[in-house]
Amino acid sequence: MSDYDLSIRGGTVVTASDTVRADVGVRGGRIVAVAERIAGAAREIDASGLLVMPGGIDSHVHLAQPTFGGPKMSDDFETGTRAAIAGGTTTVLPFAMQPRGAGLRAVVQEYHQEADGKAYCDYGFHLIITNPSPSVLGQELPALVGDGYTSFKVFMTYDDMVLNDRELLEVFECARGCRALVMVHAEGYDAIKFMTERLERAGKTAPYYHGVSRPEIVEREAAHRAISHAELTDVPIMIVHVSGREAMEQIRWAQNRGLKVYGETCPQYIALTADDMKGLNMDESGGKYVCSPPPRDHASQEAIWQGLQAGVFQTFSSDHCPFMDGVDGKRSPKAKTSFKWVPNGIPGVETRMAVLWGLGVDKGRIGMNEFVALTSTNHAKMYGLYPQKGSIAPGFDADLVLWDPARKETIRQELMHGACDYTPYEGLAVTGWPVMTILKGKPVCEEGRILGAPGDGAFLKRGISPYASK
Amino acid sequence: MSDYDLSIRGGTVVTASDTVRADVGVRGGRIVAVAERIAGAAREIDASGLLVMPGGIDSHVHLAQPTFGGPKMSDDFETGTRAAIAGGTTTVLPFAMQPRGAGLRAVVQEYHQEADGKAYCDYGFHLIITNPSPSVLGQELPALVGDGYTSFKVFMTYDDMVLNDRELLEVFECARGCRALVMVHAEGYDAIKFMTERLERAGKTAPYYHGVSRPEIVEREAAHRAISHAELTDVPIMIVHVSGREAMEQIRWAQNRGLKVYGETCPQYIALTADDMKGLNMDESGGKYVCSPPPRDHASQEAIWQGLQAGVFQTFSSDHCPFMDGVDGKRSPKAKTSFKWVPNGIPGVETRMAVLWGLGVDKGRIGMNEFVALTSTNHAKMYGLYPQKGSIAPGFDADLVLWDPARKETIRQELMHGACDYTPYEGLAVTGWPVMTILKGKPVCEEGRILGAPGDGAFLKRGISPYASK
Amino acid sequence: MSDYDLSIRGGTVVTASDTVRADVGVRGGRIVAVAERIAGAAREIDASGLLVMPGGIDSHVHLAQPTFGGPKMSDDFETGTRAAIAGGTTTVLPFAMQPRGAGLRAVVQEYHQEADGKAYCDYGFHLIITNPSPSVLGQELPALVGDGYTSFKVFMTYDDMVLNDRELLEVFECARGCRALVMVHAEGYDAIKFMTERLERAGKTAPYYHGVSRPEIVEREAAHRAISHAELTDVPIMIVHVSGREAMEQIRWAQNRGLKVYGETCPQYIALTADDMKGLNMDESGGKYVCSPPPRDHASQEAIWQGLQAGVFQTFSSDHCPFMDGVDGKRSPKAKTSFKWVPNGIPGVETRMAVLWGLGVDKGRIGMNEFVALTSTNHAKMYGLYPQKGSIAPGFDADLVLWDPARKETIRQELMHGACDYTPYEGLAVTGWPVMTILKGKPVCEEGRILGAPGDGAFLKRGISPYASK
Amino acid sequence: MSDYDLSIRGGTVVTASDTVRADVGVRGGRIVAVAERIAGAAREIDASGLLVMPGGIDSHVHLAQPTFGGPKMSDDFETGTRAAIAGGTTTVLPFAMQPRGAGLRAVVQEYHQEADGKAYCDYGFHLIITNPSPSVLGQELPALVGDGYTSFKVFMTYDDMVLNDRELLEVFECARGCRALVMVHAEGYDAIKFMTERLERAGKTAPYYHGVSRPEIVEREAAHRAISHAELTDVPIMIVHVSGREAMEQIRWAQNRGLKVYGETCPQYIALTADDMKGLNMDESGGKYVCSPPPRDHASQEAIWQGLQAGVFQTFSSDHCPFMDGVDGKRSPKAKTSFKWVPNGIPGVETRMAVLWGLGVDKGRIGMNEFVALTSTNHAKMYGLYPQKGSIAPGFDADLVLWDPARKETIRQELMHGACDYTPYEGLAVTGWPVMTILKGKPVCEEGRILGAPGDGAFLKRGISPYASK
Ligand SMILES: [Zn+2]
Ligand SMILES: [Zn+2]
Ligand SMILES: [Zn+2]
Ligand SMILES: [Zn+2]
Ligand SMILES: [Zn+2]
Ligand SMILES: [Zn+2]
Ligand SMILES: [Zn+2]
Ligand SMILES: [Zn+2]
């Protein structure tokens, strides 16, 4: 009987700190050895010429999330996680959103039902707190943190989710007590509404004006406000989907003062610009790029790279929020009346790793080890999945992506595996591509062919984030 | 017949830029000549050995302002302006506050009635906008700006006055249109309320906790927010009563980016600290120092001096807000139950100039010309009183203070001329003191003796601020 | 007998702080009155519709300065001061330069001989210290400070003048002791030499490469170094001719830390760019714009305006350094072999005020009072000429310029009054122009016609700078 | 025959990114496997309850370095590397210093002779360039880089080593061409000399004044200068032994601008202060703490921690420079006449890891992974030793330290293994201590007992630094 169910042989193992020629031995779905030579496994995969990296962890993904009467998200747990594994990602962290008035526990139960038996990859849930009532903050949230839902997101904008400053402070203080990690969507509600109405009054309703309605000032102000609330309550926060220099400099300023403020950025902020939302002659096709915060300009992209290089950002996530481009999405009749009704969000869970590799590693802006940290390891550490997920070493789940750094591909919709009908990165040529994804020792995707099945993925009960408890 | 009703002879004339040995000739209440020698005036005042400076302008004074059921302010227009002239100040700008729901025009009329025939010195009105309804912003405010009420204050805290972000944005946009100068009280309402309740729950109710409940973070956050709203709407703002480094650095940051953000500071931030609010063993006597923002610490005082030296601040005002120290004020039965009920505000209109001279000019921190700019000239320019007020040159009103730079005094309540029953600067020894105040050519105070009368002062219809229209 | 030799009537008097309708009365060459109406003077000048401002003080001018074998400066005291008064300037502060090895006192005597009886306007001398020997620092310099030479310049570059760090420190310490104000030419000698040789080796010898050889980095580094030396020895310094954002931000950084670091900028940094040095197709005509530090780009010009607005700079000087454009100057045979031999310096004493007014006041970037401060008052205060020079008030010398803010002119060489054969501002159209210059009560130039004579100007023994002794 | 010569079993393996329970298998001196269970090795070491970390790399060590007539360093290659392994360090990078005038190649040969057969641990050489002649920069240095001496240090101070700015620029440009990594000792020579003489003239000659003679200003200025030169020549630099906030902020400023500027700090800047140099009543015992830059104060220590946390610093080295405390060192007759003659440098190669663990990891300031990065991995990457040294993974040399995180020790001289007669950390109580050091698979120290022998260590030919070639 062999010591190993599986060995990945001949590849170059890349972790957040190291790059070594090594074989990887797997038994019972877990990595049990990393060695120069692992012979005699029940199954061997030849990784010669390939990089063996930890499977991606995408800690910011929206799947099957209700939209309060707006267009439905195209991806449920089945299609969304299928896209994930096709892109090299083996763990996703979507959001269990509390509709105002609903109990948190009930929401979590429902969300479990959405996911049960459907997922192609592992998953955990962040919570979204929209209703920080005494019972939510006093009982439900702490209990859920104890049950492995150790992080949650709060919104500083959106009618159905916005918390006011008082609520943010209450939530932050609660997070401090139960050591949950707070994720903050930092855009100022009132300012956006003010800008939106001004634009609408001026007849500026094309998708492009979505960006104008929420300029960097609005994101920076909210970031500063969230940081101040965090400083006041002495609680770490993660500011998600940072789009440009202004908000980034607030985070850097906070970090330089010794505050525990973390940052996330996303593919759209290094690969898209506000001009993409112009579509063809300001038409509705610009809606394909509408997300919040919106993409900015080339100078902002450079700022984001600086932040990635200098350690301002810990994680690179997709903020996958997959609305269709058709009439049941970006081009709904209502959306044509104003950018305000264009659903906010774009797909990205499948392309996240290829975009960062192509624009980052292949162009020499970041190294391979930084790539692994930004797409996997840091997510695991930040969100309490470590040391189960996020690296290649004995004891970790055998979640791996075999990466061909020389493979040239052009991102296009026909390559995609999710339910969404477009990709905002259509036509982007990259060098570097995932050629096999392995989940807990099982190859689940190879050269774009799905080998896994719904139910391969399991729910992850997460631990307390070490970033939240420092 | 003499060319001059009055001449001030033998003194050293100090303006915001110049210091010269000169006589000053007055006719019809206005300065008509500044010359080496002005002989033959109907009346001559000997200013040998004295400095002749523009009468002080205190652009931040609260007189006879309703307090929504709280203790009454001790000073009305009569006592407050009497204190002003005793301290060398010849113009004050108090606030006509709009109670929620009231019309602005009616408020202004009522406030005129409060002032008519009572004032010892000239005065104009800032408005306080608490209810930015369409009719207020669309009609009343622009009309009042046209009538000479060219500035107004908005509050980011206080139950009865706080504006939310949407309202602030609407008000800022309106100010931009009618070229009014916006004054901002920058402290975050929700954060203060949150902190206050937390402190009260912990039984920390002594006056000292007033300061703890509104730390610099809260002021800084509000300053950043106001600056962001101003940047978004492209409107100049004046952030008043800045207390320490944190808010000051936001203003400097904005100024360095080329934004039109101005700053004011006050005597309490260079002469008091949070520890003063401890009183005797945390007793109620600490209430005498309760104002908002609260005094900070010695490092903050140094920061304020830096800001005064480097031009971050344009004006030095008293924020005179005269609550009594007795049972009808700082020591009310309610106030004893929580710092929250200690009325926010301290007297200072009479001591403002002596405190800045004593701690600033006499200690070598600022020069005499800067003193004049900070106590008079810049107020006149900032608030549309220039060139009627604020300097010594032909054409200006003959508002003067004769200052003895060598006079040693110790500030104490028995020297004061207002209605308040204490001074927070009790015991502060200073060198430099006003020995005569002249209003429109008439000596109204000499060596602490009031020579003027109620009604000497007139209402000032102000012009558009050049700072608002740049 | 009249009280006044002269009155200037009907104009608007502008000082560094005030703008008033007033007449100015003069007796014995000094201002004795500023009044609404001054009648009965022996001579009256009608200034209706004009601004009456303090005559310009140009505190950075090179006249008749030896160049160690290089081309001669075109202007001596006669032609240079003739140009000055034609441009509205009534006081210049040129440099008495110590050749290495020479005694300071002897240098000063020789320079007096150059100036005696020749000057059309008043003048003082800065010293240039190139040889800080014990006798120079121990005896000559303190004695000369006592005799009214209260400021000196040191160079961080140029073969014949550069001081090394040790020498700078010795000189700074000496300045601290005798309260002289130190002016610093901040460019790094070694870096320039290194860059120059590299460019020459690459065959890049056109005038344009002068700018490349001394980029902003080099100026910033030297500014930081000078600031550090000043901080170490606790002595105030004035960094002259600041060209762009990099050096400016060092000065701002120092000022924000409370250091006594001052700044000067010049017309070339708001009106010229490095591209001007390209001439026609990189030919020798680019030499006309060669000065040090070199002009930068449009972003730098914006930075300089920000610095002027925010108070980073106290003075605006010409750095008039008048080399001819002909074969005895910019186009010498040697200059054609390398930019290194193109003499560094351009004329500007006559155009300084018109350039700042035209680009600054007329375009709304700065106000009239700031104009007066930057071109006159602050120079007087900075260099110990106050209160004899620099403002309009009783006691000041009657040095005035009558300015027509509506006059449109195009700067061109045929309008110039100096000895130089070109102006670098040729073709610049401005609105605002000096129409009469008055020196100590005597009109010396009117509408471009010189009315004064050599010898009208006298040597000014200067006092200790209040900026040096704070 | 076993697959493994050695296995380390039962421990927790810590790398720069990961912490896992794993056994480590070694064959032929190299790590060949990291696995859950490695049985059957020829020799097994029980690491239960211990951390298994990469052996320390100390990239800043002075051994057997000539001192130009000053006291001899106490450690040669034998004693110095013996101390290293006792402290958990398995690779050191001392300096082959070029005396002025000497050829580089000859120096390297001599230094090899010093080291040959003596070292207890592996070693490479940095060069020190004191004489950047054309032949050194044109031939010797590039050739030596090719031979594996891929980094060198330059000094901005010290009589015998200082390079002027021109030389620095030449050296930087050369480094750029041959892709050597430049290490910079950033302190300003002239300023130190100036301060020293001033102090000596004032009779301030005690060791304490060493610190006064080189304040943070002097280090900051040199750091800024080096950064500017690096920016000009577009070459990465490493600023070594950063002592406090001032220099650190220059590095952070440079990093934020996207410059490739790296930083190192040392134990003395987190564990000592300037006051230590006071000794007993300012006596000569303060000399034990004299090093350059000198230790600062507690606020500086906090700044250094911030820099360690925020990624400003890449490496934590000892700057081991072992002068004796006796008459042949710190207390020489000459040293008693002035701090100037107290040799600059303190021992630290043995205590480096324990100090950082004790004050950093044990106190919660940094994590274990950061500890490994700062003491080992980043040194390997920075100086071209990766992937031979610096981590625990297949292919790496089996250089390991077994660390007991619970062991309490008090640092004291009797525990030390080098030749120096004191430790500046005498009496420092720490928790966390190395209990076994393994060099290329051979235990060389266990519980303070040396098991290795001179000659165990070999010379390391290093590759080009990836930091230099980015
Ligand atoms: Zn979001
Ligand atoms: Zn999202
Ligand atoms: Zn207020
Ligand atoms: Zn107030
Ligand atoms: Zn110069
Ligand atoms: Zn010059
Ligand atoms: Zn060193
Ligand atoms: Zn060293």
GROMACS .gro file of N, CA, C and O in nm, chain B residues 13-73:
model
  244
  483VAL      N    1   0.174  10.305   1.545
  483VAL     CA    2   0.061  10.244   1.476
  483VAL      C    3   0.102  10.105   1.423
  483VAL      O    4   0.204  10.091   1.357
  484VAL      N    5   0.022  10.007   1.457
  484VAL     CA    6   0.051   9.870   1.415
  484VAL      C    7  -0.062   9.820   1.326
  484VAL      O    8  -0.178   9.822   1.368
  485THR      N    9  -0.028   9.776   1.206
  485THR     CA   10  -0.129   9.711   1.121
  485THR      C   11  -0.084   9.567   1.094
  485THR      O   12   0.018   9.522   1.148
  486ALA      N   13  -0.159   9.499   1.012
  486ALA     CA   14  -0.124   9.360   0.983
  486ALA      C   15   0.010   9.349   0.912
  486ALA      O   16   0.073   9.243   0.915
  487SER      N   17   0.054   9.458   0.850
  487SER     CA   18   0.187   9.449   0.787
  487SER      C   19   0.288   9.548   0.840
  487SER      O   20   0.406   9.525   0.829
  488ASP      N   21   0.242   9.658   0.899
  488ASP     CA   22   0.338   9.764   0.931
  488ASP      C   23   0.337   9.808   1.076
  488ASP      O   24   0.235   9.797   1.144
  489THR      N   25   0.447   9.862   1.117
  489THR     CA   26   0.464   9.917   1.251
  489THR      C   27   0.535  10.052   1.234
  489THR      O   28   0.652  10.053   1.194
  490VAL      N   29   0.464  10.161   1.258
  490VAL     CA   30   0.525  10.293   1.236
  490VAL      C   31   0.488  10.392   1.345
  490VAL      O   32   0.380  10.388   1.402
  491ARG      N   33   0.577  10.484   1.369
  491ARG     CA   34   0.549  10.596   1.459
  491ARG      C   35   0.461  10.693   1.382
  491ARG      O   36   0.505  10.749   1.281
  492ALA      N   37   0.339  10.711   1.426
  492ALA     CA   38   0.251  10.802   1.352
  492ALA      C   39   0.134  10.848   1.438
  492ALA      O   40   0.093  10.780   1.531
  493ASP      N   41   0.086  10.964   1.400
  493ASP     CA   42  -0.040  11.013   1.458
  493ASP      C   43  -0.155  10.968   1.368
  493ASP      O   44  -0.137  10.946   1.249
  494VAL      N   45  -0.272  10.959   1.430
  494VAL     CA   46  -0.389  10.918   1.354
  494VAL      C   47  -0.495  11.028   1.366
  494VAL      O   48  -0.530  11.068   1.478
  495GLY      N   49  -0.542  11.074   1.251
  495GLY     CA   50  -0.644  11.180   1.252
  495GLY      C   51  -0.781  11.126   1.216
  495GLY      O   52  -0.795  11.048   1.122
  496VAL      N   53  -0.881  11.169   1.292
  496VAL     CA   54  -1.016  11.116   1.278
  496VAL      C   55  -1.114  11.231   1.251
  496VAL      O   56  -1.104  11.338   1.311
  497ARG      N   57  -1.203  11.205   1.160
  497ARG     CA   58  -1.312  11.301   1.138
  497ARG      C   59  -1.438  11.224   1.103
  497ARG      O   60  -1.435  11.132   1.021
  498GLY      N   61  -1.546  11.261   1.167
  498GLY     CA   62  -1.673  11.195   1.138
  498GLY      C   63  -1.670  11.047   1.168
  498GLY      O   64  -1.736  10.967   1.102
  499GLY      N   65  -1.590  11.009   1.267
  499GLY     CA   66  -1.589  10.868   1.307
  499GLY      C   67  -1.499  10.782   1.221
  499GLY      O   68  -1.483  10.663   1.248
  500ARG      N   69  -1.439  10.842   1.120
  500ARG     CA   70  -1.352  10.765   1.032
  500ARG      C   71  -1.210  10.819   1.036
  500ARG      O   72  -1.187  10.937   1.065
  501ILE      N   73  -1.117  10.731   1.008
  501ILE     CA   74  -0.978  10.774   1.000
  501ILE      C   75  -0.962  10.852   0.870
  501ILE      O   76  -1.006  10.805   0.763
  502VAL      N   77  -0.904  10.967   0.878
  502VAL     CA   78  -0.883  11.042   0.755
  502VAL      C   79  -0.735  11.065   0.726
  502VAL      O   80  -0.698  11.100   0.614
  503ALA      N   81  -0.653  11.047   0.826
  503ALA     CA   82  -0.511  11.067   0.803
  503ALA      C   83  -0.426  10.986   0.900
  503ALA      O   84  -0.463  10.969   1.017
  504VAL      N   85  -0.316  10.937   0.848
  504VAL     CA   86  -0.212  10.878   0.932
  504VAL      C   87  -0.086  10.955   0.894
  504VAL      O   88  -0.044  10.953   0.779
  505ALA      N   89  -0.032  11.027   0.989
  505ALA     CA   90   0.076  11.118   0.951
  505ALA      C   91   0.177  11.132   1.065
  505ALA      O   92   0.149  11.098   1.179
  506GLU      N   93   0.293  11.180   1.030
  506GLU     CA   94   0.396  11.200   1.132
  506GLU      C   95   0.348  11.290   1.244
  506GLU      O   96   0.379  11.270   1.360
  507ARG      N   97   0.269  11.387   1.202
  507ARG     CA   98   0.228  11.487   1.301
  507ARG      C   99   0.092  11.539   1.261
  507ARG      O  100   0.074  11.588   1.150
  508ILE      N  101  -0.003  11.523   1.349
  508ILE     CA  102  -0.136  11.575   1.322
  508ILE      C  103  -0.172  11.669   1.436
  508ILE      O  104  -0.201  11.626   1.548
  509ALA      N  105  -0.166  11.794   1.404
  509ALA     CA  106  -0.189  11.896   1.509
  509ALA      C  107  -0.326  11.957   1.491
  509ALA      O  108  -0.388  11.946   1.386
  510GLY      N  109  -0.370  12.018   1.594
  510GLY     CA  110  -0.491  12.101   1.583
  510GLY      C  111  -0.622  12.026   1.582
  510GLY      O  112  -0.725  12.082   1.539
  511ALA      N  113  -0.624  11.905   1.627
  511ALA     CA  114  -0.752  11.835   1.632
  511ALA      C  115  -0.835  11.889   1.748
  511ALA      O  116  -0.782  11.941   1.846
  512ALA      N  117  -0.965  11.875   1.736
  512ALA     CA  118  -1.055  11.921   1.842
  512ALA      C  119  -1.023  11.852   1.974
  512ALA      O  120  -1.026  11.911   2.080
  513ARG      N  121  -0.987  11.725   1.959
  513ARG     CA  122  -0.948  11.654   2.080
  513ARG      C  123  -0.822  11.575   2.049
  513ARG      O  124  -0.810  11.516   1.942
  514GLU      N  125  -0.733  11.570   2.143
  514GLU     CA  126  -0.611  11.494   2.122
  514GLU      C  127  -0.597  11.390   2.232
  514GLU      O  128  -0.623  11.419   2.348
  515ILE      N  129  -0.557  11.274   2.191
  515ILE     CA  130  -0.530  11.170   2.290
  515ILE      C  131  -0.382  11.137   2.282
  515ILE      O  132  -0.327  11.117   2.174
  516ASP      N  133  -0.319  11.133   2.395
  516ASP     CA  134  -0.176  11.107   2.398
  516ASP      C  135  -0.150  10.956   2.404
  516ASP      O  136  -0.189  10.891   2.500
  517ALA      N  137  -0.088  10.906   2.299
  517ALA     CA  138  -0.062  10.763   2.294
  517ALA      C  139   0.086  10.732   2.308
  517ALA      O  140   0.133  10.625   2.270
  518SER      N  141   0.160  10.824   2.365
  518SER     CA  142   0.305  10.802   2.381
  518SER      C  143   0.331  10.672   2.457
  518SER      O  144   0.268  10.645   2.559
  519GLY      N  145   0.420  10.596   2.404
  519GLY     CA  146   0.455  10.470   2.470
  519GLY      C  147   0.356  10.359   2.445
  519GLY      O  148   0.373  10.248   2.493
  520LEU      N  149   0.252  10.391   2.371
  520LEU     CA  150   0.149  10.289   2.346
  520LEU      C  151   0.147  10.246   2.200
  520LEU      O  152   0.195  10.317   2.112
  521LEU      N  153   0.090  10.131   2.180
  521LEU     CA  154   0.064  10.084   2.044
  521LEU      C  155  -0.078  10.122   2.007
  521LEU      O  156  -0.170  10.110   2.091
  522VAL      N  157  -0.094  10.166   1.884
  522VAL     CA  158  -0.228  10.200   1.834
  522VAL      C  159  -0.264  10.094   1.730
  522VAL      O  160  -0.203  10.086   1.624
  523MET      N  161  -0.360  10.011   1.766
  523MET     CA  162  -0.393   9.898   1.678
  523MET      C  163  -0.539   9.905   1.637
  523MET      O  164  -0.621   9.970   1.705
  524PRO      N  165  -0.574   9.837   1.527
  524PRO     CA  166  -0.715   9.831   1.491
  524PRO      C  167  -0.793   9.765   1.604
  524PRO      O  168  -0.745   9.668   1.665
  525GLY      N  169  -0.911   9.819   1.633
  525GLY     CA  170  -0.994   9.754   1.732
  525GLY      C  171  -1.014   9.609   1.696
  525GLY      O  172  -1.023   9.572   1.578
  526GLY      N  173  -1.021   9.525   1.797
  526GLY     CA  174  -1.037   9.383   1.770
  526GLY      C  175  -1.170   9.351   1.703
  526GLY      O  176  -1.270   9.420   1.726
  527ILE      N  177  -1.168   9.250   1.618
  527ILE     CA  178  -1.293   9.198   1.562
  527ILE      C  179  -1.302   9.053   1.609
  527ILE      O  180  -1.210   8.975   1.586
  528ASP      N  181  -1.408   9.023   1.676
  528ASP     CA  182  -1.426   8.887   1.725
  528ASP      C  183  -1.537   8.823   1.642
  528ASP      O  184  -1.656   8.852   1.663
  529SER      N  185  -1.496   8.738   1.549
  529SER     CA  186  -1.595   8.688   1.453
  529SER      C  187  -1.664   8.561   1.499
  529SER      O  188  -1.733   8.496   1.422
  530HIS      N  189  -1.646   8.525   1.624
  530HIS     CA  190  -1.712   8.406   1.675
  530HIS      C  191  -1.755   8.430   1.819
  530HIS      O  192  -1.680   8.404   1.913
  531VAL      N  193  -1.877   8.476   1.833
  531VAL     CA  194  -1.930   8.517   1.963
  531VAL      C  195  -2.075   8.472   1.971
  531VAL      O  196  -2.148   8.484   1.874
  532HIS      N  197  -2.113   8.418   2.082
  532HIS     CA  198  -2.254   8.382   2.102
  532HIS      C  199  -2.314   8.476   2.206
  532HIS      O  200  -2.269   8.482   2.319
  533LEU      N  201  -2.417   8.548   2.165
  533LEU     CA  202  -2.486   8.640   2.256
  533LEU      C  203  -2.635   8.613   2.248
  533LEU      O  204  -2.690   8.599   2.139
  534ALA      N  205  -2.697   8.607   2.364
  534ALA     CA  206  -2.843   8.599   2.367
  534ALA      C  207  -2.896   8.491   2.275
  534ALA      O  208  -2.997   8.509   2.208
  535GLN      N  209  -2.825   8.381   2.274
  535GLN     CA  210  -2.865   8.274   2.182
  535GLN      C  211  -2.950   8.174   2.260
  535GLN      O  212  -2.914   8.133   2.369
  536PRO      N  213  -3.066   8.135   2.205
  536PRO     CA  214  -3.150   8.038   2.276
  536PRO      C  215  -3.079   7.904   2.289
  536PRO      O  216  -2.996   7.867   2.208
  537THR      N  217  -3.111   7.832   2.398
  537THR     CA  218  -3.040   7.706   2.423
  537THR      C  219  -3.135   7.587   2.435
  537THR      O  220  -3.098   7.484   2.491
  538PHE      N  221  -3.253   7.600   2.386
  538PHE     CA  222  -3.344   7.485   2.380
  538PHE      C  223  -3.364   7.420   2.515
  538PHE      O  224  -3.340   7.301   2.532
  539GLY      N  225  -3.400   7.502   2.612
  539GLY     CA  226  -3.431   7.444   2.743
  539GLY      C  227  -3.312   7.433   2.835
  539GLY      O  228  -3.326   7.406   2.953
  540GLY      N  229  -3.191   7.456   2.782
  540GLY     CA  230  -3.073   7.453   2.867
  540GLY      C  231  -3.059   7.586   2.940
  540GLY      O  232  -3.144   7.675   2.927
  541PRO      N  233  -2.955   7.600   3.019
  541PRO     CA  234  -2.931   7.725   3.091
  541PRO      C  235  -2.916   7.840   2.992
  541PRO      O  236  -2.865   7.822   2.881
  542LYS      N  237  -2.960   7.956   3.033
  542LYS     CA  238  -2.948   8.075   2.949
  542LYS      C  239  -2.804   8.122   2.942
  542LYS      O  240  -2.728   8.110   3.037
  543MET      N  241  -2.767   8.179   2.828
  543MET     CA  242  -2.638   8.247   2.821
  543MET      C  243  -2.645   8.372   2.907
  543MET      O  244  -2.747   8.442   2.910
   0.00000   0.00000   0.00000
